[in-house]
JSON list of C-alpha atoms and ligand atoms in Angstrom, two decimals:
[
{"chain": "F", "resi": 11, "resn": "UNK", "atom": "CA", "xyz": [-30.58, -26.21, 9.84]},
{"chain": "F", "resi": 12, "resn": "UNK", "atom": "CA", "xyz": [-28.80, -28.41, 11.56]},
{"chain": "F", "resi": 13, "resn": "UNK", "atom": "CA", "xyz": [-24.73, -29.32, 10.04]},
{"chain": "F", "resi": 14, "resn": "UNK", "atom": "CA", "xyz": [-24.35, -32.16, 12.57]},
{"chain": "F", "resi": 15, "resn": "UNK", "atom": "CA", "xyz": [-22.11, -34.13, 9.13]},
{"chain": "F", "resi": 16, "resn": "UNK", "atom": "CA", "xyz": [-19.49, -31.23, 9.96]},
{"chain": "F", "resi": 17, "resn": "UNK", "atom": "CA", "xyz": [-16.11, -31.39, 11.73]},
{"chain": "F", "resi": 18, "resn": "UNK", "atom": "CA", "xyz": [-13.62, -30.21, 13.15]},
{"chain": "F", "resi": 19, "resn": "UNK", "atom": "CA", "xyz": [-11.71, -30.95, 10.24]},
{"chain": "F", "resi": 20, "resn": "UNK", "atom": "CA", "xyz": [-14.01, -29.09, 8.50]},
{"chain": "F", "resi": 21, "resn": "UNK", "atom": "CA", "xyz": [-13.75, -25.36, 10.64]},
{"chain": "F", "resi": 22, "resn": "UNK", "atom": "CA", "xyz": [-10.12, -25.72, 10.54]},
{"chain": "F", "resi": 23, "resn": "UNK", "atom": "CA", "xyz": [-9.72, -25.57, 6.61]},
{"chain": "F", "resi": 24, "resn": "UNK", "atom": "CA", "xyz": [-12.63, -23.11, 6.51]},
{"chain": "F", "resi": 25, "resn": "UNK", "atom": "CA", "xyz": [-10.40, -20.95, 9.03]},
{"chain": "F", "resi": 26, "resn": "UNK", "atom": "CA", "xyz": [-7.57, -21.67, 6.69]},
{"chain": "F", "resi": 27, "resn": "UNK", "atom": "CA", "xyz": [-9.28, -20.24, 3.86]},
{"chain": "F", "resi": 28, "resn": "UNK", "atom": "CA", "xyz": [-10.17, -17.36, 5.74]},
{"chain": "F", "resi": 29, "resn": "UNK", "atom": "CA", "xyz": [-6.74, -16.36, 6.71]},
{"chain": "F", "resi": 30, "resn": "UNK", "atom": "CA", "xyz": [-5.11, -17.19, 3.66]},
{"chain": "F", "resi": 31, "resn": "UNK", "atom": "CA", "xyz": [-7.51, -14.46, 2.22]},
{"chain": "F", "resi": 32, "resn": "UNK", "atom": "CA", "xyz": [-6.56, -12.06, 4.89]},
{"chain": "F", "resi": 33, "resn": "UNK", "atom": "CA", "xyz": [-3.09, -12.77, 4.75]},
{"chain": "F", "resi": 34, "resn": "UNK", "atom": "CA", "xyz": [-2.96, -11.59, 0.74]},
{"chain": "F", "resi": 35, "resn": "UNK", "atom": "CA", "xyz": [-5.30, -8.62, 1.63]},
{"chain": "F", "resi": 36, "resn": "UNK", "atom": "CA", "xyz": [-2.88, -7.54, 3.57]},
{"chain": "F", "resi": 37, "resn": "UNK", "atom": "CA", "xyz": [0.23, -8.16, 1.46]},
{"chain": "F", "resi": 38, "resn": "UNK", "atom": "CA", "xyz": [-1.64, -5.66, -0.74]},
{"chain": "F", "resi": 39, "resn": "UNK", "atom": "CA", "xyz": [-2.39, -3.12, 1.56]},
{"chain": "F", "resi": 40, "resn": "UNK", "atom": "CA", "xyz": [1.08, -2.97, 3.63]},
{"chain": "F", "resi": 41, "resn": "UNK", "atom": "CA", "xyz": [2.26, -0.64, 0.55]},
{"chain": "F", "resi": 42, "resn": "UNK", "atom": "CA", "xyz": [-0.24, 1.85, 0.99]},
{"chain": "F", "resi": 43, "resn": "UNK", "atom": "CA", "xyz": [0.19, 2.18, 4.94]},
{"chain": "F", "resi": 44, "resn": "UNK", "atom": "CA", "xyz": [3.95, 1.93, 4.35]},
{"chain": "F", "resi": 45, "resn": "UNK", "atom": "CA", "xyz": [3.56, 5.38, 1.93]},
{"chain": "F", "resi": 46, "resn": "UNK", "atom": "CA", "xyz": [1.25, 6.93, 3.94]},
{"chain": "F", "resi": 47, "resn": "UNK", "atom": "CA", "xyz": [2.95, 6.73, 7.36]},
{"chain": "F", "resi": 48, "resn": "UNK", "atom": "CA", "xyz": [5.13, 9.99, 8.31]},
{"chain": "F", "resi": 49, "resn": "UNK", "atom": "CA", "xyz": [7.66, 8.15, 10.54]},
{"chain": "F", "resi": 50, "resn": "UNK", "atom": "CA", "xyz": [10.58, 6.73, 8.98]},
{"chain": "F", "resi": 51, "resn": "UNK", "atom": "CA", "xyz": [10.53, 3.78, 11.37]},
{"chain": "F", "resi": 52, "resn": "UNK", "atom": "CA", "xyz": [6.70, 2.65, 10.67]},
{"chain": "F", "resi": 53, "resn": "UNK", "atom": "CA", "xyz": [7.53, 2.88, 7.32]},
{"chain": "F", "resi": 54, "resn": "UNK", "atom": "CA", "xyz": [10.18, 0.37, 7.87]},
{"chain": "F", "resi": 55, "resn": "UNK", "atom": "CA", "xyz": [8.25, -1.29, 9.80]},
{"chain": "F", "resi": 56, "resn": "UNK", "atom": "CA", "xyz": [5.69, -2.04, 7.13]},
{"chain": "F", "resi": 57, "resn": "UNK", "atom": "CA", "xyz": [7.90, -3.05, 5.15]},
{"chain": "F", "resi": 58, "resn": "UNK", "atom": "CA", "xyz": [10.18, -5.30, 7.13]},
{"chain": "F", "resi": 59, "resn": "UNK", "atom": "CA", "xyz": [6.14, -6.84, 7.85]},
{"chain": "F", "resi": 60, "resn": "UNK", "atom": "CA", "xyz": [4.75, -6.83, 4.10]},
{"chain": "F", "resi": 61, "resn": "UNK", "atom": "CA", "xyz": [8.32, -9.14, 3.31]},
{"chain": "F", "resi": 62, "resn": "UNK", "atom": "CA", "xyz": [7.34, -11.49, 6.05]},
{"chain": "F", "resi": 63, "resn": "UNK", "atom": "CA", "xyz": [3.77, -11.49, 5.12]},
{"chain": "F", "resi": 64, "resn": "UNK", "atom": "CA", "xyz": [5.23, -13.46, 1.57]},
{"chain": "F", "resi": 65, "resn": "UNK", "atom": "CA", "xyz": [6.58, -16.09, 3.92]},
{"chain": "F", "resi": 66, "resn": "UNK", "atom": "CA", "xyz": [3.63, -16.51, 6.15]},
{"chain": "F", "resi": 67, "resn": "UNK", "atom": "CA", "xyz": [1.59, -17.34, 2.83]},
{"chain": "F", "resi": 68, "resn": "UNK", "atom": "CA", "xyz": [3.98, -19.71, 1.89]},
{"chain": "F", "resi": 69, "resn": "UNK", "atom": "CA", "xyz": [3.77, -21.16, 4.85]},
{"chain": "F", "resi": 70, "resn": "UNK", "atom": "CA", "xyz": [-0.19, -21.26, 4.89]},
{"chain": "F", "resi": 71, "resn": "UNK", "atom": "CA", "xyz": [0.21, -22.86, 1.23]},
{"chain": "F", "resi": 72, "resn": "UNK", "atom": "CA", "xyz": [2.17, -25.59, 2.96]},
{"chain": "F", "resi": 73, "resn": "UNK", "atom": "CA", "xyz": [-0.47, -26.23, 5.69]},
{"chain": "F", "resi": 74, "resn": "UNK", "atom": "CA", "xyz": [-2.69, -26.92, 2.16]},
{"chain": "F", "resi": 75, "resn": "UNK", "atom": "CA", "xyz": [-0.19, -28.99, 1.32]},
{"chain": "F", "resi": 76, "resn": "UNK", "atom": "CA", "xyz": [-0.52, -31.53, 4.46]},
{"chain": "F", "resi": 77, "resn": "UNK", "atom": "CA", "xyz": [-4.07, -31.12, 3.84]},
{"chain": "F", "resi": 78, "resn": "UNK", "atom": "CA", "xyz": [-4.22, -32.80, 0.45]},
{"chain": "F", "resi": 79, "resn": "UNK", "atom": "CA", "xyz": [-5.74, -29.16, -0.46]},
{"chain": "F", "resi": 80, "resn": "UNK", "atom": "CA", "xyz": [-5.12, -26.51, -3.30]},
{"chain": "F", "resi": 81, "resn": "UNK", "atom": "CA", "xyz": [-4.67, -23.29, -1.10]},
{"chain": "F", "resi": 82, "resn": "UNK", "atom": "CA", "xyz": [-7.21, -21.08, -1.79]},
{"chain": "F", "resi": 83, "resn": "UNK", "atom": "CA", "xyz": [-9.00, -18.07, -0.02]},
{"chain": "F", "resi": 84, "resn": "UNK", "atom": "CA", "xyz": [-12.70, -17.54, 1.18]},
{"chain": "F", "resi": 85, "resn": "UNK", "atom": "CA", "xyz": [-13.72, -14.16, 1.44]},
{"chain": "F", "resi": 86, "resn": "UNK", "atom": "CA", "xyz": [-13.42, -12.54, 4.75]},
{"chain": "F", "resi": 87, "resn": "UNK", "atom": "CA", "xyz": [-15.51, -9.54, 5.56]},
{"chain": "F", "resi": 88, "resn": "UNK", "atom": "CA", "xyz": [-13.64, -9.19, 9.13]},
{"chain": "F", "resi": 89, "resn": "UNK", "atom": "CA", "xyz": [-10.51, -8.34, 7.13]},
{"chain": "F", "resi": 90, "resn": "UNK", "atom": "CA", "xyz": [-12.16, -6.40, 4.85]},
{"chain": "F", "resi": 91, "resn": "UNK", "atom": "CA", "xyz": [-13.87, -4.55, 7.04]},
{"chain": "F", "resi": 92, "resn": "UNK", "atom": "CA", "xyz": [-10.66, -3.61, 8.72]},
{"chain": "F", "resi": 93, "resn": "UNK", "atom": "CA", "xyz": [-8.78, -2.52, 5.88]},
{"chain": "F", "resi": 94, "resn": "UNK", "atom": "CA", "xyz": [-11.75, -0.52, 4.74]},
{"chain": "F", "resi": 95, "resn": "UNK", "atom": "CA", "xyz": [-11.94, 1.22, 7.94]},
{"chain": "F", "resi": 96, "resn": "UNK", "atom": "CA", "xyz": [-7.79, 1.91, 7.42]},
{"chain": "F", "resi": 97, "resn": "UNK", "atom": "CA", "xyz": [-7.75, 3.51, 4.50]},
{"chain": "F", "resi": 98, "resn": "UNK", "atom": "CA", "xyz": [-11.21, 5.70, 5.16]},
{"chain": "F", "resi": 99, "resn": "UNK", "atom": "CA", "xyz": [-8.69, 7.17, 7.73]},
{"chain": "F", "resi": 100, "resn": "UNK", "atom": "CA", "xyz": [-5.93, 7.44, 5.89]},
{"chain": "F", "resi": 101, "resn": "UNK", "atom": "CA", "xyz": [-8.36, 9.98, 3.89]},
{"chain": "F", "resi": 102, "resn": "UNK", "atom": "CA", "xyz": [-9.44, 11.69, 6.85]},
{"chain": "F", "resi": 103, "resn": "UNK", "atom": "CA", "xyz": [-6.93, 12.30, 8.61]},
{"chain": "F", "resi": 104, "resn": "UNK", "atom": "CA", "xyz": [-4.20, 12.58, 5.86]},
{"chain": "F", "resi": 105, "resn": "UNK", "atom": "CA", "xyz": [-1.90, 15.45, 6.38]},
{"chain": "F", "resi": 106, "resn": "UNK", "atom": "CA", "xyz": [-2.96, 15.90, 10.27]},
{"chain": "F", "resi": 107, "resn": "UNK", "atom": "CA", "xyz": [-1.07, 15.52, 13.18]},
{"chain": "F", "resi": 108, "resn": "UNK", "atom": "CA", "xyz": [-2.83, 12.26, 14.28]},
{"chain": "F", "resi": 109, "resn": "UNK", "atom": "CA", "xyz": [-1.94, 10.66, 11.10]},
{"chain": "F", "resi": 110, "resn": "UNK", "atom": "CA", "xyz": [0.64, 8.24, 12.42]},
{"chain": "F", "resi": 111, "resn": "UNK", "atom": "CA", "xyz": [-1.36, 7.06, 15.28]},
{"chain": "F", "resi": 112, "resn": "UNK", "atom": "CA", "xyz": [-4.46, 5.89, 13.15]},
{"chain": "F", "resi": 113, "resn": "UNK", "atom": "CA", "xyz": [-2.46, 4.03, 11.05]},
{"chain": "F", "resi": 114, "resn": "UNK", "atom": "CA", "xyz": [-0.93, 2.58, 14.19]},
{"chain": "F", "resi": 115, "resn": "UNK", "atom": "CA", "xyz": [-3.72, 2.00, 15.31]},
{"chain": "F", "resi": 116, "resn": "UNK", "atom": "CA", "xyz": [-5.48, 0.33, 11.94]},
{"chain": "F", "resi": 117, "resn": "UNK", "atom": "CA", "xyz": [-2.21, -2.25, 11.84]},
{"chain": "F", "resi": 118, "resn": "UNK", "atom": "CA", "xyz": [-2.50, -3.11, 14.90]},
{"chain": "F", "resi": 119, "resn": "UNK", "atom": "CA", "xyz": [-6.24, -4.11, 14.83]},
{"chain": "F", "resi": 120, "resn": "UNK", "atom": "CA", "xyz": [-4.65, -5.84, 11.55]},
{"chain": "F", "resi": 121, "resn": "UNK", "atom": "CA", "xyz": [-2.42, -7.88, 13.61]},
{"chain": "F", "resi": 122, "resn": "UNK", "atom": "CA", "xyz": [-4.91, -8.68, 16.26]},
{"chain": "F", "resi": 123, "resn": "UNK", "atom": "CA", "xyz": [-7.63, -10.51, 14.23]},
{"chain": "F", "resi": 124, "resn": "UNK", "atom": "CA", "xyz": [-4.36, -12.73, 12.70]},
{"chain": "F", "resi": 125, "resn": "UNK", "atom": "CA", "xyz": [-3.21, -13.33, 16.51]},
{"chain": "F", "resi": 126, "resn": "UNK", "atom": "CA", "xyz": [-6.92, -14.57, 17.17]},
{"chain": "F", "resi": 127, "resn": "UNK", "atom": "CA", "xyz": [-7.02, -16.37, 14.08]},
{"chain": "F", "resi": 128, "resn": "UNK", "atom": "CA", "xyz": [-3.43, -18.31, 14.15]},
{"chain": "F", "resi": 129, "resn": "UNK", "atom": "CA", "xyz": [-4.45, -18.92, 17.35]},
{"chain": "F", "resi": 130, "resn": "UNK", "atom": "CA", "xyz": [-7.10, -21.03, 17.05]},
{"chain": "F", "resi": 131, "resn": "UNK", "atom": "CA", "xyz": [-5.56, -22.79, 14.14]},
{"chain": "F", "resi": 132, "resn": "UNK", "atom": "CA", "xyz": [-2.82, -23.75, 15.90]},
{"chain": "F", "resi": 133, "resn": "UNK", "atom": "CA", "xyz": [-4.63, -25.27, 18.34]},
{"chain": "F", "resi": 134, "resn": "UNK", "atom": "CA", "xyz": [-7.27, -27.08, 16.13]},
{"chain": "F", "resi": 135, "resn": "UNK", "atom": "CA", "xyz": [-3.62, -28.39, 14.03]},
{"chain": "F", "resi": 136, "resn": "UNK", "atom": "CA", "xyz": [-2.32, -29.77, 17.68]},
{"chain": "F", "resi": 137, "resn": "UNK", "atom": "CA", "xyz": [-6.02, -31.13, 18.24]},
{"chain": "F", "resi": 138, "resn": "UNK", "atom": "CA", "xyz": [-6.23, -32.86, 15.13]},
{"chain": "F", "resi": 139, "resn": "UNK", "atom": "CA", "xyz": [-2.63, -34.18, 15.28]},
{"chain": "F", "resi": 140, "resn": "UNK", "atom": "CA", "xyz": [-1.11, -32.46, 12.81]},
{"chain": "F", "resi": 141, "resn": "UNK", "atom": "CA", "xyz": [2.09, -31.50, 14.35]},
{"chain": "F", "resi": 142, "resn": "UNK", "atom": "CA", "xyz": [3.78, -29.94, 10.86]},
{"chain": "F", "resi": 143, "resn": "UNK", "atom": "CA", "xyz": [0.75, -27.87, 10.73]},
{"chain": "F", "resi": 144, "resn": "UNK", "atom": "CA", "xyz": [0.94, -26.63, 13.91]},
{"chain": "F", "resi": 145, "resn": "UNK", "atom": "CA", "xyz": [4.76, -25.63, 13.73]},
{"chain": "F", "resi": 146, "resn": "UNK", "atom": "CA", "xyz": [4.02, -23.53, 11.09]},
{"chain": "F", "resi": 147, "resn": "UNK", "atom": "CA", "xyz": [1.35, -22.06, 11.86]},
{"chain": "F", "resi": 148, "resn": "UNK", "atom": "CA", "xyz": [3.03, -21.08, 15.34]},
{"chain": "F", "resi": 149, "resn": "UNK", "atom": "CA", "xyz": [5.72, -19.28, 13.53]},
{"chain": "F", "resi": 150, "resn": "UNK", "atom": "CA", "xyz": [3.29, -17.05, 11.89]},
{"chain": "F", "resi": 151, "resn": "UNK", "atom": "CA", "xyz": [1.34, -16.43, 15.45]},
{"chain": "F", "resi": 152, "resn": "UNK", "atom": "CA", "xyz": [5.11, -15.63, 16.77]},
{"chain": "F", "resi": 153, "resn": "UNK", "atom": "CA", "xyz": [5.38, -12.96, 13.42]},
{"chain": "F", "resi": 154, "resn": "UNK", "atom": "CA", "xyz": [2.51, -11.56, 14.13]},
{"chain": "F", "resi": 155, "resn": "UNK", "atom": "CA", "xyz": [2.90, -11.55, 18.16]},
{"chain": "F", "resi": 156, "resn": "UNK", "atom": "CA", "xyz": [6.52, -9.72, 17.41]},
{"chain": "F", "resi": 157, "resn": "UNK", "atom": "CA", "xyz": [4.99, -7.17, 15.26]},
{"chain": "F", "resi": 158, "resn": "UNK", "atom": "CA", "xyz": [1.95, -5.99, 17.35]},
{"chain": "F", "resi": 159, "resn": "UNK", "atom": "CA", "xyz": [5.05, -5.44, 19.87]},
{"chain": "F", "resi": 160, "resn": "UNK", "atom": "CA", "xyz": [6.80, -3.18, 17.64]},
{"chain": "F", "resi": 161, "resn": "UNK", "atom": "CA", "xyz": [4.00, -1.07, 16.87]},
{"chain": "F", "resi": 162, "resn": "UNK", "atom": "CA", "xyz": [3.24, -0.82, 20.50]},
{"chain": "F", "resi": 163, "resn": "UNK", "atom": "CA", "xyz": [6.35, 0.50, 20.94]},
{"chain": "F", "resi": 164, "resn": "UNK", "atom": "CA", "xyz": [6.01, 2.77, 18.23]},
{"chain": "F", "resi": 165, "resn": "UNK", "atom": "CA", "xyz": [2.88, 3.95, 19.65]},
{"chain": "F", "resi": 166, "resn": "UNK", "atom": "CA", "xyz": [4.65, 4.92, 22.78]},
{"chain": "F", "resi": 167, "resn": "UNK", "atom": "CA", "xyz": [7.90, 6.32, 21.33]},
{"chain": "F", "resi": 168, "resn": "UNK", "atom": "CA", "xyz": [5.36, 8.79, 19.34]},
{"chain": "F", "resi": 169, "resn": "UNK", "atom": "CA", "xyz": [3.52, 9.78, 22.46]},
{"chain": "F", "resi": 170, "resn": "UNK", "atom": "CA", "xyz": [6.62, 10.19, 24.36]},
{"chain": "F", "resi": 171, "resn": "UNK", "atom": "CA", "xyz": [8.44, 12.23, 21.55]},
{"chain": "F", "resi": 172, "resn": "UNK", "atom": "CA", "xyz": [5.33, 14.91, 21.48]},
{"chain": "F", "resi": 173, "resn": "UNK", "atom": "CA", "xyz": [5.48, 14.67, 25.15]},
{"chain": "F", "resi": 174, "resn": "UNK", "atom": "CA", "xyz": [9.05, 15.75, 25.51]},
{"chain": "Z", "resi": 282, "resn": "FE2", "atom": "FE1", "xyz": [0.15, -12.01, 8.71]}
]
Protein backbone atom coordinates (compact mmCIF):
# COMPACT_ATOMS: atom_id res chain seq x y z
CA UNK A 1 0.00 0.00 0.00
CA UNK A 2 1.28 2.89 -1.03
CA UNK A 3 1.23 6.24 1.87
CA UNK A 4 2.38 8.68 -0.84
CA UNK A 5 -0.39 11.53 1.38
CA UNK A 6 2.45 11.18 4.16
CA UNK A 7 5.18 13.63 5.23
CA UNK A 8 7.79 14.48 6.67
CA UNK A 9 5.81 16.22 9.06
CA UNK A 10 4.19 13.24 9.59
CA UNK A 11 7.53 10.72 10.63
CA UNK A 12 8.72 13.43 12.77
CA UNK A 13 5.64 13.46 15.26
CA UNK A 14 5.39 9.68 14.84
CA UNK A 15 9.21 9.66 16.05
CA UNK A 16 8.07 12.03 18.72
CA UNK A 17 5.60 9.72 19.98
CA UNK A 18 7.95 7.06 19.97
CA UNK A 19 10.48 8.66 22.15
CA UNK A 20 8.23 10.27 24.39
CA UNK A 21 7.17 6.59 25.18
CA UNK A 22 10.70 5.55 25.62
CA UNK A 23 11.66 8.40 27.49
CA UNK A 24 8.82 7.49 30.43
CA UNK A 25 9.81 3.75 30.10
CA UNK A 26 12.79 4.64 31.15
CA UNK A 27 11.99 7.11 33.92
CA UNK A 28 10.41 3.94 35.33
CA UNK A 29 13.03 1.63 34.99
CA UNK A 30 16.16 3.93 36.13
CA UNK A 31 14.95 2.90 39.83
CA UNK A 32 15.32 -0.61 39.38
CA UNK A 33 18.91 -0.43 37.67
CA UNK A 34 19.78 2.26 40.22
CA UNK A 35 18.95 -0.64 43.20
CA UNK A 36 20.34 -3.27 41.49
CA UNK A 37 23.78 -1.86 40.58
CA UNK A 38 26.69 -2.78 43.22
CA UNK A 39 28.82 0.36 42.58
CA UNK A 40 28.10 3.33 44.50
CA UNK A 41 28.92 5.55 41.54
CA UNK A 42 26.41 3.78 38.89
CA UNK A 43 24.02 4.06 41.37
CA UNK A 44 24.53 7.72 41.36
CA UNK A 45 24.74 7.71 38.18
CA UNK A 46 21.23 6.46 37.61
CA UNK A 47 20.04 8.62 39.54
CA UNK A 48 21.70 11.89 38.65
CA UNK A 49 20.13 10.32 34.87
CA UNK A 50 16.47 9.26 36.06
CA UNK A 51 16.29 13.35 37.46
CA UNK A 52 17.29 14.51 34.06
CA UNK A 53 15.12 12.08 32.32
CA UNK A 54 11.95 14.41 34.10
CA UNK A 55 13.41 17.33 32.22
CA UNK A 56 13.98 15.73 28.91
CA UNK A 57 10.09 14.86 28.98
CA UNK A 58 9.30 18.19 29.70
CA UNK A 59 11.13 19.22 27.16
CA UNK A 60 9.58 16.63 24.58
CA UNK A 61 6.06 17.96 25.97
CA UNK A 62 7.20 21.35 24.75
CA UNK A 63 8.20 20.14 21.24
CA UNK A 64 4.13 19.04 21.40
CA UNK A 65 3.59 22.23 22.30
CA UNK A 66 5.10 23.98 18.97
CA UNK A 67 3.36 21.27 17.30
CA UNK A 68 -0.19 22.30 18.14
CA UNK A 69 -0.12 18.56 19.68
CA UNK A 70 -1.21 16.92 23.09
CA UNK A 71 2.06 14.92 23.93
CA UNK A 72 1.36 11.55 23.93
CA UNK A 73 3.31 8.19 23.49
CA UNK A 74 3.09 5.34 20.78
CA UNK A 75 4.22 2.17 21.85
CA UNK A 76 7.74 1.28 21.11
CA UNK A 77 8.77 -2.31 21.00
CA UNK A 78 12.62 -1.20 20.41
CA UNK A 79 12.49 0.22 23.95
CA UNK A 80 10.70 -2.41 25.23
CA UNK A 81 12.59 -4.85 23.96
CA UNK A 82 15.60 -3.34 25.58
CA UNK A 83 14.39 -2.97 28.92
CA UNK A 84 13.06 -6.48 28.77
CA UNK A 85 16.34 -7.79 27.85
CA UNK A 86 17.78 -5.53 31.13
CA UNK A 87 15.99 -6.78 33.64
CA UNK A 88 16.05 -10.70 32.30
CA UNK A 89 19.75 -10.01 33.29
CA UNK A 90 19.38 -8.41 36.19
CA UNK A 91 17.76 -11.98 37.14
CA UNK A 92 20.49 -13.89 35.77
CA UNK A 93 23.17 -12.59 36.73
CA UNK A 94 22.04 -11.05 40.11
CA UNK A 95 24.49 -11.60 42.85
CA UNK A 96 27.49 -12.52 40.30
CA UNK A 97 30.51 -10.87 39.69
CA UNK A 98 29.47 -9.61 36.18
CA UNK A 99 26.54 -7.94 37.60
CA UNK A 100 27.69 -4.37 37.17
CA UNK A 101 28.85 -4.75 33.70
CA UNK A 102 25.42 -6.04 32.27
CA UNK A 103 23.71 -3.39 33.66
CA UNK A 104 26.36 -1.18 32.11
CA UNK A 105 25.99 -2.60 29.41
CA UNK A 106 21.84 -2.66 29.24
CA UNK A 107 22.02 1.45 29.93
CA UNK A 108 24.13 1.99 27.60
CA UNK A 109 22.23 0.21 24.73
CA UNK A 110 19.43 2.45 26.59
CA UNK A 111 21.22 5.53 25.74
CA UNK A 112 22.16 4.53 22.28
CA UNK A 113 18.70 3.98 20.67
CA UNK A 114 17.82 7.78 22.35
CA UNK A 115 21.21 9.11 20.66
CA UNK A 116 19.84 7.56 17.27
CA UNK A 117 16.52 8.72 17.92
CA UNK A 118 17.22 12.57 19.08
CA UNK A 119 19.25 12.44 16.35
CA UNK A 120 17.15 12.21 13.68
CA UNK A 121 14.64 14.45 15.28
CA UNK A 122 16.79 17.06 15.51
CA UNK A 123 17.53 17.04 12.20
CA UNK A 124 13.96 16.54 10.75
CA UNK A 125 13.11 19.89 13.49
CA UNK A 126 16.12 21.90 11.55
CA UNK A 127 14.63 20.44 8.16
CA UNK A 128 11.27 21.47 8.79
CA UNK A 129 12.28 24.88 10.25
CA UNK A 130 11.48 24.55 13.51
CA UNK A 131 14.38 26.04 15.19
CA UNK A 132 12.73 25.91 19.04
CA UNK A 133 12.25 22.34 18.34
CA UNK A 134 15.47 21.65 17.39
CA UNK A 135 17.19 23.48 20.44
CA UNK A 136 15.51 21.34 22.59
CA UNK A 137 15.69 18.49 21.28
CA UNK A 138 19.63 19.01 20.97
CA UNK A 139 19.87 19.43 24.64
CA UNK A 140 18.43 16.09 25.24
CA UNK A 141 20.88 14.44 22.40
CA UNK A 142 23.76 16.42 24.50
CA UNK A 143 22.11 14.52 27.97
CA UNK A 144 22.13 11.58 26.54
CA UNK A 145 25.65 11.96 24.58
CA UNK A 146 27.14 13.02 28.28
CA UNK A 147 25.75 10.04 29.89
CA UNK A 148 26.78 7.19 27.47
CA UNK A 149 30.30 8.95 28.35
CA UNK A 150 29.99 8.39 31.92
CA UNK A 151 29.09 4.92 31.73
CA UNK A 152 31.92 4.34 29.41
CA UNK A 153 34.01 5.48 31.85
CA UNK A 154 32.50 3.47 34.36
CA UNK A 155 32.94 0.55 32.26
CA UNK A 156 36.61 1.13 32.19
CA UNK A 157 37.21 2.22 35.81
CA UNK A 158 35.52 -1.38 36.65
CA UNK A 159 37.80 -3.24 34.33
CA UNK A 160 40.75 -1.39 35.46
CA UNK A 161 39.91 -1.77 39.27
CA UNK A 162 39.69 -5.85 38.82
CA UNK A 163 42.72 -5.45 36.77
CA UNK A 164 44.82 -3.84 39.41
FE1 LIG B 1 16.52 10.15 27.78
Amino acid sequence: MANTEKTLNDLFLHTLKDIYYAEKQILKALPKMAKNAESEELKEAFETHRQETEGQIERLEQVFQILGKAARGVQCEAINGIIDEGKELMEDFAESEALDAGILASAQAVEHYEITRYGSLKTWAQELGMNDAAKLLDQNLQEEKKTDLLLTKLAEARVNTKAA
